């Protein structure tokens, strides 16, 4: 099996305590270690570039993985990712500073590499960890369009696997968590409402769902939807954030994965990891390793795009 986890650890667990990562950071990584991820997509690696990327290296050593961290960006909250040696071979990593200069639109620049599954070295896999802008629907739209530029490499024979903190909502089609009613008197965080909504033609506020609609519309797939509707795992669609924020609309499915239309066929299970040390829970996707290899070779049928009219 291949396990992929995305996890936003709030502000990287906090600053160092007595010269070492804080208790929240250590507890979160010990929990992650029990799930033995083969790919870990991290967000809010706030302190992981400091002191020669010491915290990045600490995480990589603890998890027995190879780690990468993105640029600082003006969101001051780097993304990162980890892959397990012996499962994936890294074929290419990228110059973070050069990317910041060429793509300043990202509030929190993504981390991305090109790797290959050990059994299928001839097929490149674009692996990407992102954290979309928390404060601007327009910027999230631009960032989503840039994700599509990476995903477009599937048309040249690559595979695509990415995910992270979307900072907006899934399209309501097929969801179990009902959409937010922004007219509810209990939603008192007006700043958050502006961050997460657009004005509809009739003047009311409606939830931002551009990222989900666009990535699905381009033919990518959401493993949680696949698990819920094809594998009969309804809990895959449970909320990952907002549990303690009723003033912002309450629990929501904010953290999501997207993969190409071949890899989706290898998904076995999707579950939520309860992570008490952050304001986000982890999202865990388990793939068949043999199924992933067959998907990379494209020996399985390309799954049709998700129908948002369902």
mmCIF file of C-alpha atoms in Angstrom:
data_model
loop_
_atom_site.group_PDB
_atom_site.id
_atom_site.type_symbol
_atom_site.label_atom_id
_atom_site.label_comp_id
_atom_site.label_asym_id
_atom_site.label_seq_id
_atom_site.Cartn_x
_atom_site.Cartn_y
_atom_site.Cartn_z
ATOM 1 C CA UNK A 1 0.000 0.000 0.000
ATOM 2 C CA UNK A 2 0.944 3.658 -0.491
ATOM 3 C CA UNK A 3 -0.193 6.164 2.153
ATOM 4 C CA UNK A 4 -0.518 9.862 1.335
ATOM 5 C CA UNK A 5 -1.337 12.378 4.078
ATOM 6 C CA UNK A 6 -1.954 16.091 3.934
ATOM 7 C CA UNK A 7 -1.688 17.999 7.192
ATOM 8 C CA UNK A 8 -1.710 21.665 8.155
ATOM 9 C CA UNK A 9 0.060 21.905 11.516
ATOM 10 C CA UNK A 10 -0.995 25.296 12.858
ATOM 11 C CA UNK A 11 2.021 27.619 12.750
ATOM 12 C CA UNK A 12 4.346 24.601 12.675
ATOM 13 C CA UNK A 13 3.458 23.843 16.297
ATOM 14 C CA UNK A 14 4.837 27.179 17.510
ATOM 15 C CA UNK A 15 8.342 28.560 18.096
ATOM 16 C CA UNK A 16 11.153 26.524 19.598
ATOM 17 C CA UNK A 17 11.084 25.715 23.291
ATOM 18 C CA UNK A 18 14.484 25.546 24.991
ATOM 19 C CA UNK A 19 16.183 25.343 21.608
ATOM 20 C CA UNK A 20 14.104 22.484 20.214
ATOM 21 C CA UNK A 21 10.755 22.061 18.452
ATOM 22 C CA UNK A 22 7.836 22.540 20.851
ATOM 23 C CA UNK A 23 5.706 19.825 22.425
ATOM 24 C CA UNK A 24 2.860 20.311 19.925
ATOM 25 C CA UNK A 25 5.235 19.791 17.009
ATOM 26 C CA UNK A 26 6.728 16.673 18.566
ATOM 27 C CA UNK A 27 3.318 15.184 19.411
ATOM 28 C CA UNK A 28 1.988 15.839 15.908
ATOM 29 C CA UNK A 29 4.972 14.188 14.263
ATOM 30 C CA UNK A 30 4.866 11.183 16.581
ATOM 31 C CA UNK A 31 1.226 10.754 15.562
ATOM 32 C CA UNK A 32 2.102 11.062 11.874
ATOM 33 C CA UNK A 33 4.848 8.486 12.309
ATOM 34 C CA UNK A 34 2.299 5.896 13.485
ATOM 35 C CA UNK A 35 0.513 6.241 10.121
ATOM 36 C CA UNK A 36 3.801 5.763 8.229
ATOM 37 C CA UNK A 37 3.096 8.058 5.263
ATOM 38 C CA UNK A 38 4.906 7.479 1.992
ATOM 39 C CA UNK A 39 4.020 11.027 0.900
ATOM 40 C CA UNK A 40 3.305 13.787 3.404
ATOM 41 C CA UNK A 41 1.998 17.134 2.160
ATOM 42 C CA UNK A 42 2.529 19.783 4.858
ATOM 43 C CA UNK A 43 1.292 23.332 5.283
ATOM 44 C CA UNK A 44 2.247 26.114 7.736
ATOM 45 C CA UNK A 45 5.885 25.079 8.080
ATOM 46 C CA UNK A 46 6.419 28.485 9.654
ATOM 47 C CA UNK A 47 9.721 27.753 11.402
ATOM 48 C CA UNK A 48 11.055 25.012 9.149
ATOM 49 C CA UNK A 49 13.314 27.245 7.064
ATOM 50 C CA UNK A 50 15.006 28.808 10.096
ATOM 51 C CA UNK A 51 18.457 27.859 11.396
ATOM 52 C CA UNK A 52 19.509 26.016 8.270
ATOM 53 C CA UNK A 53 16.128 24.277 7.909
ATOM 54 C CA UNK A 54 16.815 22.435 11.144
ATOM 55 C CA UNK A 55 13.158 21.644 11.858
ATOM 56 C CA UNK A 56 12.692 20.296 8.326
ATOM 57 C CA UNK A 57 15.609 17.946 8.881
ATOM 58 C CA UNK A 58 14.311 16.971 12.332
ATOM 59 C CA UNK A 59 10.970 15.984 10.774
ATOM 60 C CA UNK A 60 12.633 14.069 7.962
ATOM 61 C CA UNK A 61 14.781 12.119 10.435
ATOM 62 C CA UNK A 62 11.869 11.339 12.753
ATOM 63 C CA UNK A 63 9.598 10.221 9.901
ATOM 64 C CA UNK A 64 12.412 8.475 8.009
ATOM 65 C CA UNK A 65 11.526 10.457 4.897
ATOM 66 C CA UNK A 66 13.188 12.949 2.582
ATOM 67 C CA UNK A 67 11.910 16.483 3.136
ATOM 68 C CA UNK A 68 11.474 19.589 1.001
ATOM 69 C CA UNK A 69 10.285 23.048 1.994
ATOM 70 C CA UNK A 70 8.954 25.820 -0.232
ATOM 71 C CA UNK A 71 9.751 29.501 -0.224
ATOM 72 C CA UNK A 72 8.925 31.812 2.658
ATOM 73 C CA UNK A 73 6.619 33.994 0.581
ATOM 74 C CA UNK A 74 4.907 37.051 1.975
ATOM 75 C CA UNK A 75 2.390 34.824 3.742
ATOM 76 C CA UNK A 76 5.296 33.787 6.023
ATOM 77 C CA UNK A 77 3.965 30.223 6.065
ATOM 78 C CA UNK A 78 5.950 27.853 3.846
ATOM 79 C CA UNK A 79 4.539 24.637 2.479
ATOM 80 C CA UNK A 80 6.528 21.433 2.408
ATOM 81 C CA UNK A 81 6.432 17.807 1.447
ATOM 82 C CA UNK A 82 8.119 14.548 2.360
ATOM 83 C CA UNK A 83 8.567 11.300 0.416
ATOM 84 C CA UNK A 84 9.713 7.909 1.600
ATOM 85 C CA UNK A 85 12.985 6.624 0.077
ATOM 86 C CA UNK A 86 12.672 3.127 -1.266
ATOM 87 C CA UNK A 87 9.116 3.836 -2.357
ATOM 88 C CA UNK A 88 9.668 6.993 -4.403
ATOM 89 C CA UNK A 89 12.827 8.186 -6.124
ATOM 90 C CA UNK A 90 13.190 11.951 -6.478
ATOM 91 C CA UNK A 91 13.948 12.917 -10.072
ATOM 92 C CA UNK A 92 13.796 16.692 -9.835
ATOM 93 C CA UNK A 93 13.518 19.440 -7.241
ATOM 94 C CA UNK A 94 13.243 23.140 -7.942
ATOM 95 C CA UNK A 95 15.035 26.385 -7.123
ATOM 96 C CA UNK A 96 12.701 27.992 -4.593
ATOM 97 C CA UNK A 97 14.092 31.528 -4.869
ATOM 98 C CA UNK A 98 13.913 31.489 -8.653
ATOM 99 C CA UNK A 99 10.296 30.334 -8.455
ATOM 100 C CA UNK A 100 9.408 33.114 -6.009
ATOM 101 C CA UNK A 101 10.763 35.665 -8.453
ATOM 102 C CA UNK A 102 8.966 34.141 -11.418
ATOM 103 C CA UNK A 103 5.640 33.428 -9.674
ATOM 104 C CA UNK A 104 5.017 36.173 -7.090
ATOM 105 C CA UNK A 105 1.268 35.604 -7.170
ATOM 106 C CA UNK A 106 1.488 32.860 -4.505
ATOM 107 C CA UNK A 107 0.887 34.047 -0.950
ATOM 108 C CA UNK A 108 2.357 30.757 0.313
ATOM 109 C CA UNK A 109 4.397 29.265 -2.540
ATOM 110 C CA UNK A 110 3.762 25.570 -3.195
ATOM 111 C CA UNK A 111 6.386 22.884 -2.798
ATOM 112 C CA UNK A 112 6.692 20.518 -5.718
ATOM 113 C CA UNK A 113 9.009 17.822 -6.957
ATOM 114 C CA UNK A 114 9.070 15.234 -9.707
ATOM 115 C CA UNK A 115 9.439 11.695 -8.420
ATOM 116 C CA UNK A 116 8.822 8.152 -9.611
ATOM 117 C CA UNK A 117 7.468 5.036 -7.992
ATOM 118 C CA UNK A 118 10.317 2.558 -7.587
ATOM 119 C CA UNK A 119 8.550 -0.062 -9.735
ATOM 120 C CA UNK A 120 7.797 2.394 -12.570
ATOM 121 C CA UNK A 121 10.895 4.583 -12.923
ATOM 122 C CA UNK A 122 10.013 5.653 -16.456
ATOM 123 C CA UNK A 123 6.874 7.599 -15.425
ATOM 124 C CA UNK A 124 7.375 10.982 -13.724
ATOM 125 C CA UNK A 125 4.949 11.917 -10.931
ATOM 126 C CA UNK A 126 4.400 15.601 -10.230
ATOM 127 C CA UNK A 127 3.889 15.821 -6.453
ATOM 128 C CA UNK A 128 2.677 19.134 -5.086
ATOM 129 C CA UNK A 129 1.784 20.597 -1.690
ATOM 130 C CA UNK A 130 -0.137 23.870 -1.628
ATOM 131 C CA UNK A 131 -1.781 26.308 0.773
ATOM 132 C CA UNK A 132 -4.143 28.633 -1.048
ATOM 133 C CA UNK A 133 -4.489 32.259 0.086
ATOM 134 C CA UNK A 134 -6.700 32.593 3.156
ATOM 135 C CA UNK A 135 -7.788 36.157 2.457
ATOM 136 C CA UNK A 136 -8.667 36.578 -1.211
ATOM 137 C CA UNK A 137 -11.082 34.739 -3.523
ATOM 138 C CA UNK A 138 -9.393 36.370 -6.518
ATOM 139 C CA UNK A 139 -5.923 35.228 -5.491
ATOM 140 C CA UNK A 140 -7.150 31.675 -4.874
ATOM 141 C CA UNK A 141 -8.538 31.647 -8.390
ATOM 142 C CA UNK A 142 -5.142 32.622 -9.795
ATOM 143 C CA UNK A 143 -3.341 30.094 -7.610
ATOM 144 C CA UNK A 144 -5.744 27.359 -8.712
ATOM 145 C CA UNK A 145 -5.067 28.215 -12.338
ATOM 146 C CA UNK A 146 -1.351 27.770 -11.622
ATOM 147 C CA UNK A 147 -2.010 24.328 -10.107
ATOM 148 C CA UNK A 148 -3.595 23.426 -13.437
ATOM 149 C CA UNK A 149 -0.349 24.386 -15.159
ATOM 150 C CA UNK A 150 1.427 21.691 -13.147
ATOM 151 C CA UNK A 151 -1.405 19.188 -13.616
ATOM 152 C CA UNK A 152 -1.351 19.792 -17.367
ATOM 153 C CA UNK A 153 1.779 17.637 -17.491
ATOM 154 C CA UNK A 154 -0.498 14.572 -17.447
ATOM 155 C CA UNK A 155 -1.053 15.366 -21.133
ATOM 156 C CA UNK A 156 2.649 14.668 -21.694
ATOM 157 C CA UNK A 157 2.564 11.315 -19.889
ATOM 158 C CA UNK A 158 3.269 12.393 -16.304
ATOM 159 C CA UNK A 159 1.119 11.533 -13.305
ATOM 160 C CA UNK A 160 -0.178 14.144 -10.852
ATOM 161 C CA UNK A 161 -0.730 13.966 -7.101
ATOM 162 C CA UNK A 162 -1.294 17.070 -4.999
ATOM 163 C CA UNK A 163 -3.205 18.537 -2.126
ATOM 164 C CA UNK A 164 -3.317 20.834 0.812
ATOM 165 C CA UNK A 165 -5.278 23.517 2.615
ATOM 166 C CA UNK A 166 -7.709 24.908 0.048
ATOM 167 C CA UNK A 167 -8.994 27.743 2.278
ATOM 168 C CA UNK A 168 -12.347 27.409 0.544
ATOM 169 C CA UNK A 169 -15.139 24.927 0.180
ATOM 170 C CA UNK A 170 -15.938 21.972 -2.055
ATOM 171 C CA UNK A 171 -18.755 22.300 -4.546
ATOM 172 C CA UNK A 172 -21.853 21.006 -2.696
ATOM 173 C CA UNK A 173 -22.433 18.206 -5.216
ATOM 174 C CA UNK A 174 -22.204 14.864 -3.433
ATOM 175 C CA UNK A 175 -21.114 16.407 -0.122
ATOM 176 C CA UNK A 176 -22.397 15.370 3.297
ATOM 177 C CA UNK A 177 -21.495 18.597 5.110
ATOM 178 C CA UNK A 178 -24.229 21.089 4.101
ATOM 179 C CA UNK A 179 -23.214 24.435 2.558
ATOM 180 C CA UNK A 180 -22.892 27.453 4.838
ATOM 181 C CA UNK A 181 -25.892 29.742 5.083
ATOM 182 C CA UNK A 182 -24.135 33.086 5.267
ATOM 183 C CA UNK A 183 -27.349 34.802 6.401
ATOM 184 C CA UNK A 184 -27.289 32.793 9.649
ATOM 185 C CA UNK A 185 -27.086 35.154 12.648
ATOM 186 C CA UNK A 186 -24.562 32.805 14.257
ATOM 187 C CA UNK A 187 -21.941 33.669 11.628
ATOM 188 C CA UNK A 188 -20.508 36.804 13.166
ATOM 189 C CA UNK A 189 -16.979 36.830 11.728
ATOM 190 C CA UNK A 190 -17.561 39.330 8.940
ATOM 191 C CA UNK A 191 -13.886 39.431 7.962
ATOM 192 C CA UNK A 192 -13.914 35.677 7.401
ATOM 193 C CA UNK A 193 -17.074 36.030 5.322
ATOM 194 C CA UNK A 194 -15.254 38.399 2.966
ATOM 195 C CA UNK A 195 -12.316 35.988 2.768
ATOM 196 C CA UNK A 196 -14.490 33.022 1.807
ATOM 197 C CA UNK A 197 -17.408 34.341 -0.249
ATOM 198 C CA UNK A 198 -18.309 36.158 -3.427
ATOM 199 C CA UNK A 199 -21.327 38.313 -4.087
ATOM 200 C CA UNK A 200 -24.049 36.582 -6.091
ATOM 201 C CA UNK A 201 -26.118 38.402 -8.757
ATOM 202 C CA UNK A 202 -28.905 38.973 -6.215
ATOM 203 C CA UNK A 203 -26.486 40.572 -3.751
ATOM 204 C CA UNK A 204 -26.240 37.725 -1.246
ATOM 205 C CA UNK A 205 -22.937 36.133 -0.247
ATOM 206 C CA UNK A 206 -22.143 32.666 -1.603
ATOM 207 C CA UNK A 207 -19.287 30.335 -0.674
ATOM 208 C CA UNK A 208 -16.162 30.248 -2.826
ATOM 209 C CA UNK A 209 -15.868 26.889 -4.591
ATOM 210 C CA UNK A 210 -13.764 27.925 -7.601
ATOM 211 C CA UNK A 211 -10.789 25.699 -6.793
ATOM 212 C CA UNK A 212 -12.828 22.530 -6.440
ATOM 213 C CA UNK A 213 -14.957 23.233 -9.504
ATOM 214 C CA UNK A 214 -11.917 24.070 -11.611
ATOM 215 C CA UNK A 215 -9.741 21.106 -10.635
ATOM 216 C CA UNK A 216 -12.615 18.658 -11.040
ATOM 217 C CA UNK A 217 -13.705 20.358 -14.244
ATOM 218 C CA UNK A 218 -10.206 19.848 -15.651
ATOM 219 C CA UNK A 219 -10.558 16.107 -15.105
ATOM 220 C CA UNK A 220 -8.693 15.706 -11.825
ATOM 221 C CA UNK A 221 -10.330 13.644 -9.098
ATOM 222 C CA UNK A 222 -10.930 14.050 -5.376
ATOM 223 C CA UNK A 223 -10.134 10.766 -3.575
ATOM 224 C CA UNK A 224 -12.580 11.582 -0.756
ATOM 225 C CA UNK A 225 -15.487 11.804 -3.198
ATOM 226 C CA UNK A 226 -14.328 8.623 -4.903
ATOM 227 C CA UNK A 227 -14.103 6.795 -1.574
ATOM 228 C CA UNK A 228 -17.529 8.018 -0.474
ATOM 229 C CA UNK A 229 -19.446 7.353 -3.679
ATOM 230 C CA UNK A 230 -17.580 4.430 -5.244
ATOM 231 C CA UNK A 231 -16.036 2.620 -2.271
ATOM 232 C CA UNK A 232 -18.971 3.303 0.102
ATOM 233 C CA UNK A 233 -16.902 5.152 2.720
ATOM 234 C CA UNK A 234 -19.127 8.133 3.648
ATOM 235 C CA UNK A 235 -16.812 9.277 6.465
ATOM 236 C CA UNK A 236 -14.261 10.226 3.800
ATOM 237 C CA UNK A 237 -16.293 13.417 3.342
ATOM 238 C CA UNK A 238 -16.113 14.504 6.978
ATOM 239 C CA UNK A 239 -14.895 17.988 7.858
ATOM 240 C CA UNK A 240 -11.186 18.596 8.422
ATOM 241 C CA UNK A 241 -11.258 22.106 9.950
ATOM 242 C CA UNK A 242 -13.495 24.695 11.619
ATOM 243 C CA UNK A 243 -14.739 22.427 14.401
ATOM 244 C CA UNK A 244 -14.274 25.135 17.021
ATOM 245 C CA UNK A 245 -15.267 28.100 14.867
ATOM 246 C CA UNK A 246 -19.075 28.434 14.768
ATOM 247 C CA UNK A 247 -18.705 32.150 14.048
ATOM 248 C CA UNK A 248 -17.151 31.157 10.694
ATOM 249 C CA UNK A 249 -19.723 28.537 9.738
ATOM 250 C CA UNK A 250 -18.472 25.552 11.699
ATOM 251 C CA UNK A 251 -16.809 22.312 10.510
ATOM 252 C CA UNK A 252 -15.843 22.200 6.820
ATOM 253 C CA UNK A 253 -13.970 19.928 4.384
ATOM 254 C CA UNK A 254 -11.142 22.384 3.757
ATOM 255 C CA UNK A 255 -8.178 20.007 3.263
ATOM 256 C CA UNK A 256 -8.354 17.972 0.068
ATOM 257 C CA UNK A 257 -6.317 15.887 -2.386
ATOM 258 C CA UNK A 258 -6.552 15.837 -6.166
ATOM 259 C CA UNK A 259 -5.050 13.242 -8.496
ATOM 260 C CA UNK A 260 -5.070 12.439 -12.174
ATOM 261 C CA UNK A 261 -7.849 10.297 -13.721
ATOM 262 C CA UNK A 262 -5.708 7.148 -13.782
ATOM 263 C CA UNK A 263 -4.340 7.268 -10.229
ATOM 264 C CA UNK A 264 -7.819 7.691 -8.759
ATOM 265 C CA UNK A 265 -8.530 4.048 -9.633
ATOM 266 C CA UNK A 266 -5.858 2.913 -7.143
ATOM 267 C CA UNK A 267 -7.518 4.520 -4.089
ATOM 268 C CA UNK A 268 -8.458 1.997 -1.404
ATOM 269 C CA UNK A 269 -9.440 4.107 1.586
ATOM 270 C CA UNK A 270 -9.786 7.720 2.722
ATOM 271 C CA UNK A 271 -10.013 8.732 6.371
ATOM 272 C CA UNK A 272 -9.622 11.725 8.665
ATOM 273 C CA UNK A 273 -6.840 11.709 11.274
ATOM 274 C CA UNK A 274 -7.900 13.406 14.500
ATOM 275 C CA UNK A 275 -5.003 15.713 15.302
ATOM 276 C CA UNK A 276 -5.494 17.540 18.633
ATOM 277 C CA UNK A 277 -2.308 19.556 18.161
ATOM 278 C CA UNK A 278 -3.642 21.655 15.262
ATOM 279 C CA UNK A 279 -6.757 23.480 14.082
ATOM 280 C CA UNK A 280 -6.811 21.112 11.073
ATOM 281 C CA UNK A 281 -7.151 17.351 11.060
ATOM 282 C CA UNK A 282 -5.061 15.229 8.744
ATOM 283 C CA UNK A 283 -6.434 13.697 5.556
ATOM 284 C CA UNK A 284 -5.182 10.179 4.816
ATOM 285 C CA UNK A 285 -5.495 8.495 1.424
ATOM 286 C CA UNK A 286 -4.388 4.872 1.018
ATOM 287 C CA UNK A 287 -3.604 3.542 -2.461
ATOM 288 C CA UNK A 288 -2.947 0.047 -3.703
ATOM 289 C CA UNK A 289 0.749 -0.006 -4.588
ATOM 290 C CA UNK A 290 0.158 -2.493 -7.393
ATOM 291 C CA UNK A 291 -2.841 -0.440 -8.522
ATOM 292 C CA UNK A 292 -0.753 2.724 -8.529
ATOM 293 C CA UNK A 293 1.885 1.033 -10.664
ATOM 294 C CA UNK A 294 -0.762 -0.057 -13.175
ATOM 295 C CA UNK A 295 -2.250 3.450 -13.193
ATOM 296 C CA UNK A 296 1.159 4.981 -13.853
ATOM 297 C CA UNK A 297 1.616 2.628 -16.800
ATOM 298 C CA UNK A 298 -1.931 3.600 -17.857
ATOM 299 C CA UNK A 299 -2.988 0.009 -17.972
ATOM 300 C CA UNK A 300 -6.286 1.051 -16.365
ATOM 301 C CA UNK A 301 -9.068 3.093 -17.911
ATOM 302 C CA UNK A 302 -9.024 6.844 -17.501
ATOM 303 C CA UNK A 303 -11.883 7.683 -15.141
ATOM 304 C CA UNK A 304 -14.440 10.134 -16.541
ATOM 305 C CA UNK A 305 -14.513 13.617 -15.030
ATOM 306 C CA UNK A 306 -16.627 14.005 -11.913
ATOM 307 C CA UNK A 307 -20.136 15.180 -12.728
ATOM 308 C CA UNK A 308 -20.897 18.226 -10.567
ATOM 309 C CA UNK A 309 -24.559 17.923 -11.513
ATOM 310 C CA UNK A 310 -24.895 14.744 -9.424
#
